[in-house]
């Protein structure tokens, strides 16, 4: 049994990379690493479950995007649509839309680095720090062809904002 084998798929470390090396070796970076998280179970990436079953926690979205998970990237980059970000910390919702090239995958990839340029999420993360976004959950309300008009998708996004009251009781400012 390899040393520390029980930590495989559970240990998450943070470190600054000094340049672009092809291979990251722990022995070369050990003095720059800090324990970020020790997960209770081994991390594994599941195949894309289908649009109706998407329910991702932010840390899992980060893993999928950073590892460029093929089944997820393929499915989500080929559809436009309306999505929901839920915040279990306070119960607020954010309804967003994705249009054009890259579809939902491209849009969700922007959230890996924080707020996705949304005004209310920007304020929240600015006030409470980037770690605040780690509570968010991502799901899909409806999908459309990536060639659907932007106006059509925005109209559907407005419908969901109205139905879910995300303007008055959530993070949607518009």
PDB file of C-alpha atoms in Angstrom:
ATOM      1  CA  UNK A   1       0.000   0.000   0.000  1.00  0.00           C
ATOM      2  CA  UNK A   2       1.372   3.380  -1.027  1.00  0.00           C
ATOM      3  CA  UNK A   3       2.020   5.921   1.736  1.00  0.00           C
ATOM      4  CA  UNK A   4      -1.046   8.099   2.337  1.00  0.00           C
ATOM      5  CA  UNK A   5      -3.149   6.029  -0.090  1.00  0.00           C
ATOM      6  CA  UNK A   6      -6.204   6.610   2.102  1.00  0.00           C
ATOM      7  CA  UNK A   7      -5.978  10.327   1.225  1.00  0.00           C
ATOM      8  CA  UNK A   8      -6.179   9.729  -2.543  1.00  0.00           C
ATOM      9  CA  UNK A   9      -9.229  11.474  -3.980  1.00  0.00           C
ATOM     10  CA  UNK A  10      -9.937  13.150  -0.617  1.00  0.00           C
ATOM     11  CA  UNK A  11      -7.074  15.571   0.003  1.00  0.00           C
ATOM     12  CA  UNK A  12      -7.373  19.018  -1.583  1.00  0.00           C
ATOM     13  CA  UNK A  13      -4.406  21.373  -1.366  1.00  0.00           C
ATOM     14  CA  UNK A  14      -3.877  24.990  -2.367  1.00  0.00           C
ATOM     15  CA  UNK A  15      -0.635  26.380  -3.738  1.00  0.00           C
ATOM     16  CA  UNK A  16       0.790  29.019  -6.046  1.00  0.00           C
ATOM     17  CA  UNK A  17       2.382  27.653  -9.151  1.00  0.00           C
ATOM     18  CA  UNK A  18       5.716  29.346 -10.026  1.00  0.00           C
ATOM     19  CA  UNK A  19       5.330  29.448 -13.794  1.00  0.00           C
ATOM     20  CA  UNK A  20       4.025  26.837 -16.218  1.00  0.00           C
ATOM     21  CA  UNK A  21       5.520  23.425 -15.553  1.00  0.00           C
ATOM     22  CA  UNK A  22       4.353  20.409 -17.513  1.00  0.00           C
ATOM     23  CA  UNK A  23       4.243  18.130 -14.490  1.00  0.00           C
ATOM     24  CA  UNK A  24       3.370  19.013 -10.934  1.00  0.00           C
ATOM     25  CA  UNK A  25       5.299  16.912  -8.454  1.00  0.00           C
ATOM     26  CA  UNK A  26       4.386  17.167  -4.785  1.00  0.00           C
ATOM     27  CA  UNK A  27       8.031  16.824  -3.774  1.00  0.00           C
ATOM     28  CA  UNK A  28       8.828  19.986  -5.766  1.00  0.00           C
ATOM     29  CA  UNK A  29       5.924  22.002  -4.364  1.00  0.00           C
ATOM     30  CA  UNK A  30       5.477  20.488  -0.902  1.00  0.00           C
ATOM     31  CA  UNK A  31       6.801  23.526   0.948  1.00  0.00           C
ATOM     32  CA  UNK A  32       4.325  25.788  -0.915  1.00  0.00           C
ATOM     33  CA  UNK A  33       1.202  23.673  -0.311  1.00  0.00           C
ATOM     34  CA  UNK A  34      -1.433  24.279   2.327  1.00  0.00           C
ATOM     35  CA  UNK A  35      -4.224  21.918   3.295  1.00  0.00           C
ATOM     36  CA  UNK A  36      -7.430  23.277   1.805  1.00  0.00           C
ATOM     37  CA  UNK A  37      -9.882  20.473   2.486  1.00  0.00           C
ATOM     38  CA  UNK A  38     -10.003  16.826   3.514  1.00  0.00           C
ATOM     39  CA  UNK A  39     -13.168  15.320   2.068  1.00  0.00           C
ATOM     40  CA  UNK A  40     -14.897  12.549   4.025  1.00  0.00           C
ATOM     41  CA  UNK A  41     -15.285  10.422   0.876  1.00  0.00           C
ATOM     42  CA  UNK A  42     -13.201   9.835  -2.227  1.00  0.00           C
ATOM     43  CA  UNK A  43     -13.875  12.365  -4.957  1.00  0.00           C
ATOM     44  CA  UNK A  44     -15.193  10.948  -8.186  1.00  0.00           C
ATOM     45  CA  UNK A  45     -16.629  12.600 -11.220  1.00  0.00           C
ATOM     46  CA  UNK A  46     -19.811  11.042 -12.467  1.00  0.00           C
ATOM     47  CA  UNK A  47     -20.804  11.046 -16.098  1.00  0.00           C
ATOM     48  CA  UNK A  48     -23.329  13.673 -17.171  1.00  0.00           C
ATOM     49  CA  UNK A  49     -26.691  12.503 -15.709  1.00  0.00           C
ATOM     50  CA  UNK A  50     -29.006  14.220 -18.210  1.00  0.00           C
ATOM     51  CA  UNK A  51     -30.350  17.765 -18.197  1.00  0.00           C
ATOM     52  CA  UNK A  52     -33.281  17.047 -15.869  1.00  0.00           C
ATOM     53  CA  UNK A  53     -30.986  15.644 -13.159  1.00  0.00           C
ATOM     54  CA  UNK A  54     -28.305  18.334 -12.988  1.00  0.00           C
ATOM     55  CA  UNK A  55     -27.832  19.493  -9.399  1.00  0.00           C
ATOM     56  CA  UNK A  56     -24.221  20.552  -8.856  1.00  0.00           C
ATOM     57  CA  UNK A  57     -22.587  22.010  -5.793  1.00  0.00           C
ATOM     58  CA  UNK A  58     -20.055  24.733  -6.625  1.00  0.00           C
ATOM     59  CA  UNK A  59     -17.004  22.648  -5.608  1.00  0.00           C
ATOM     60  CA  UNK A  60     -18.124  19.895  -7.996  1.00  0.00           C
ATOM     61  CA  UNK A  61     -18.657  22.418 -10.790  1.00  0.00           C
ATOM     62  CA  UNK A  62     -15.127  23.666 -10.182  1.00  0.00           C
ATOM     63  CA  UNK A  63     -13.733  20.135 -10.517  1.00  0.00           C
ATOM     64  CA  UNK A  64     -15.716  19.469 -13.697  1.00  0.00           C
ATOM     65  CA  UNK A  65     -14.532  22.699 -15.313  1.00  0.00           C
ATOM     66  CA  UNK A  66     -10.906  22.464 -14.196  1.00  0.00           C
ATOM     67  CA  UNK A  67     -10.699  18.837 -15.340  1.00  0.00           C
ATOM     68  CA  UNK A  68     -12.633  19.644 -18.519  1.00  0.00           C
ATOM     69  CA  UNK A  69     -14.897  16.628 -17.921  1.00  0.00           C
ATOM     70  CA  UNK A  70     -15.787  15.382 -21.389  1.00  0.00           C
ATOM     71  CA  UNK A  71     -19.370  14.161 -20.880  1.00  0.00           C
ATOM     72  CA  UNK A  72     -20.356  17.346 -19.013  1.00  0.00           C
ATOM     73  CA  UNK A  73     -18.558  19.699 -21.410  1.00  0.00           C
ATOM     74  CA  UNK A  74     -20.029  17.977 -24.466  1.00  0.00           C
ATOM     75  CA  UNK A  75     -23.594  18.047 -23.151  1.00  0.00           C
ATOM     76  CA  UNK A  76     -23.576  21.558 -21.686  1.00  0.00           C
ATOM     77  CA  UNK A  77     -21.666  23.258 -24.491  1.00  0.00           C
ATOM     78  CA  UNK A  78     -24.219  22.096 -27.050  1.00  0.00           C
ATOM     79  CA  UNK A  79     -27.261  23.738 -25.452  1.00  0.00           C
ATOM     80  CA  UNK A  80     -28.365  27.226 -24.562  1.00  0.00           C
ATOM     81  CA  UNK A  81     -30.920  27.727 -21.840  1.00  0.00           C
ATOM     82  CA  UNK A  82     -32.011  29.029 -18.495  1.00  0.00           C
ATOM     83  CA  UNK A  83     -30.306  27.913 -15.297  1.00  0.00           C
ATOM     84  CA  UNK A  84     -30.734  28.392 -11.576  1.00  0.00           C
ATOM     85  CA  UNK A  85     -28.169  29.144  -8.899  1.00  0.00           C
ATOM     86  CA  UNK A  86     -29.516  28.361  -5.429  1.00  0.00           C
ATOM     87  CA  UNK A  87     -27.891  29.612  -2.261  1.00  0.00           C
ATOM     88  CA  UNK A  88     -28.629  27.179   0.597  1.00  0.00           C
ATOM     89  CA  UNK A  89     -26.955  29.596   3.012  1.00  0.00           C
ATOM     90  CA  UNK A  90     -29.823  32.101   2.740  1.00  0.00           C
ATOM     91  CA  UNK A  91     -32.376  30.481   0.419  1.00  0.00           C
ATOM     92  CA  UNK A  92     -32.002  33.101  -2.316  1.00  0.00           C
ATOM     93  CA  UNK A  93     -32.122  32.213  -6.004  1.00  0.00           C
ATOM     94  CA  UNK A  94     -30.460  33.582  -9.107  1.00  0.00           C
ATOM     95  CA  UNK A  95     -31.916  32.853 -12.550  1.00  0.00           C
ATOM     96  CA  UNK A  96     -29.508  33.214 -15.445  1.00  0.00           C
ATOM     97  CA  UNK A  97     -29.311  32.360 -19.104  1.00  0.00           C
ATOM     98  CA  UNK A  98     -26.691  31.098 -21.498  1.00  0.00           C
ATOM     99  CA  UNK A  99     -26.734  31.768 -25.226  1.00  0.00           C
ATOM    100  CA  UNK A 100     -24.400  31.379 -28.158  1.00  0.00           C
ATOM    101  CA  UNK A 101     -21.207  29.432 -28.624  1.00  0.00           C
ATOM    102  CA  UNK A 102     -20.230  27.255 -25.703  1.00  0.00           C
ATOM    103  CA  UNK A 103     -23.754  27.320 -24.278  1.00  0.00           C
ATOM    104  CA  UNK A 104     -24.307  26.580 -20.608  1.00  0.00           C
ATOM    105  CA  UNK A 105     -20.800  25.112 -20.215  1.00  0.00           C
ATOM    106  CA  UNK A 106     -19.149  28.405 -21.220  1.00  0.00           C
ATOM    107  CA  UNK A 107     -21.430  30.409 -18.938  1.00  0.00           C
ATOM    108  CA  UNK A 108     -20.979  28.140 -15.909  1.00  0.00           C
ATOM    109  CA  UNK A 109     -17.217  28.083 -16.438  1.00  0.00           C
ATOM    110  CA  UNK A 110     -17.240  31.810 -15.625  1.00  0.00           C
ATOM    111  CA  UNK A 111     -18.595  31.038 -12.148  1.00  0.00           C
ATOM    112  CA  UNK A 112     -15.581  28.923 -11.267  1.00  0.00           C
ATOM    113  CA  UNK A 113     -13.680  32.157 -10.750  1.00  0.00           C
ATOM    114  CA  UNK A 114     -16.449  33.746  -8.693  1.00  0.00           C
ATOM    115  CA  UNK A 115     -19.586  35.700  -9.502  1.00  0.00           C
ATOM    116  CA  UNK A 116     -19.925  35.374 -13.279  1.00  0.00           C
ATOM    117  CA  UNK A 117     -20.179  39.199 -13.521  1.00  0.00           C
ATOM    118  CA  UNK A 118     -23.667  39.305 -11.998  1.00  0.00           C
ATOM    119  CA  UNK A 119     -24.292  42.524 -10.041  1.00  0.00           C
ATOM    120  CA  UNK A 120     -25.868  41.049  -6.900  1.00  0.00           C
ATOM    121  CA  UNK A 121     -23.528  38.051  -6.765  1.00  0.00           C
ATOM    122  CA  UNK A 122     -20.606  40.455  -7.280  1.00  0.00           C
ATOM    123  CA  UNK A 123     -21.775  42.498  -4.261  1.00  0.00           C
ATOM    124  CA  UNK A 124     -22.269  39.392  -2.123  1.00  0.00           C
ATOM    125  CA  UNK A 125     -18.871  37.905  -2.914  1.00  0.00           C
ATOM    126  CA  UNK A 126     -17.210  41.313  -2.633  1.00  0.00           C
ATOM    127  CA  UNK A 127     -18.609  41.711   0.870  1.00  0.00           C
ATOM    128  CA  UNK A 128     -18.154  38.138   2.104  1.00  0.00           C
ATOM    129  CA  UNK A 129     -15.245  36.833   0.008  1.00  0.00           C
ATOM    130  CA  UNK A 130     -14.898  34.354  -2.842  1.00  0.00           C
ATOM    131  CA  UNK A 131     -15.340  31.419  -0.471  1.00  0.00           C
ATOM    132  CA  UNK A 132     -18.984  32.494  -0.128  1.00  0.00           C
ATOM    133  CA  UNK A 133     -19.676  31.192  -3.651  1.00  0.00           C
ATOM    134  CA  UNK A 134     -18.768  27.661  -2.535  1.00  0.00           C
ATOM    135  CA  UNK A 135     -22.284  27.306  -1.086  1.00  0.00           C
ATOM    136  CA  UNK A 136     -23.985  27.785  -4.467  1.00  0.00           C
ATOM    137  CA  UNK A 137     -25.799  24.984  -6.288  1.00  0.00           C
ATOM    138  CA  UNK A 138     -26.336  24.902 -10.063  1.00  0.00           C
ATOM    139  CA  UNK A 139     -29.280  23.362 -11.914  1.00  0.00           C
ATOM    140  CA  UNK A 140     -30.968  23.705 -15.292  1.00  0.00           C
ATOM    141  CA  UNK A 141     -34.514  25.041 -15.653  1.00  0.00           C
ATOM    142  CA  UNK A 142     -34.814  24.600 -19.415  1.00  0.00           C
ATOM    143  CA  UNK A 143     -32.645  24.044 -22.445  1.00  0.00           C
ATOM    144  CA  UNK A 144     -32.762  25.342 -26.011  1.00  0.00           C
ATOM    145  CA  UNK A 145     -30.779  24.971 -29.200  1.00  0.00           C
ATOM    146  CA  UNK A 146     -27.541  27.008 -29.103  1.00  0.00           C
ATOM    147  CA  UNK A 147     -28.778  28.704 -32.276  1.00  0.00           C
ATOM    148  CA  UNK A 148     -31.978  29.945 -30.602  1.00  0.00           C
ATOM    149  CA  UNK A 149     -32.238  33.712 -30.608  1.00  0.00           C
ATOM    150  CA  UNK A 150     -30.902  35.602 -27.624  1.00  0.00           C
ATOM    151  CA  UNK A 151     -34.270  37.370 -27.324  1.00  0.00           C
ATOM    152  CA  UNK A 152     -36.101  34.050 -27.064  1.00  0.00           C
ATOM    153  CA  UNK A 153     -33.792  32.822 -24.280  1.00  0.00           C
ATOM    154  CA  UNK A 154     -33.982  36.133 -22.388  1.00  0.00           C
ATOM    155  CA  UNK A 155     -37.783  35.980 -22.599  1.00  0.00           C
ATOM    156  CA  UNK A 156     -37.713  32.515 -21.000  1.00  0.00           C
ATOM    157  CA  UNK A 157     -35.238  33.759 -18.378  1.00  0.00           C
ATOM    158  CA  UNK A 158     -37.647  36.598 -17.498  1.00  0.00           C
ATOM    159  CA  UNK A 159     -40.467  34.077 -17.159  1.00  0.00           C
ATOM    160  CA  UNK A 160     -38.482  32.056 -14.607  1.00  0.00           C
ATOM    161  CA  UNK A 161     -37.433  35.195 -12.689  1.00  0.00           C
ATOM    162  CA  UNK A 162     -41.101  36.130 -12.400  1.00  0.00           C
ATOM    163  CA  UNK A 163     -42.249  32.627 -11.397  1.00  0.00           C
ATOM    164  CA  UNK A 164     -39.457  32.105  -8.843  1.00  0.00           C
ATOM    165  CA  UNK A 165     -39.599  35.692  -7.496  1.00  0.00           C
ATOM    166  CA  UNK A 166     -35.843  35.970  -7.875  1.00  0.00           C
ATOM    167  CA  UNK A 167     -35.995  39.730  -8.449  1.00  0.00           C
ATOM    168  CA  UNK A 168     -37.792  40.537  -5.223  1.00  0.00           C
ATOM    169  CA  UNK A 169     -36.488  37.688  -3.043  1.00  0.00           C
ATOM    170  CA  UNK A 170     -33.297  36.617  -4.775  1.00  0.00           C
ATOM    171  CA  UNK A 171     -30.130  37.810  -6.480  1.00  0.00           C
ATOM    172  CA  UNK A 172     -31.591  39.054  -9.770  1.00  0.00           C
ATOM    173  CA  UNK A 173     -31.342  42.837 -10.070  1.00  0.00           C
ATOM    174  CA  UNK A 174     -32.948  43.026 -13.516  1.00  0.00           C
TER     175      UNK A 174
END
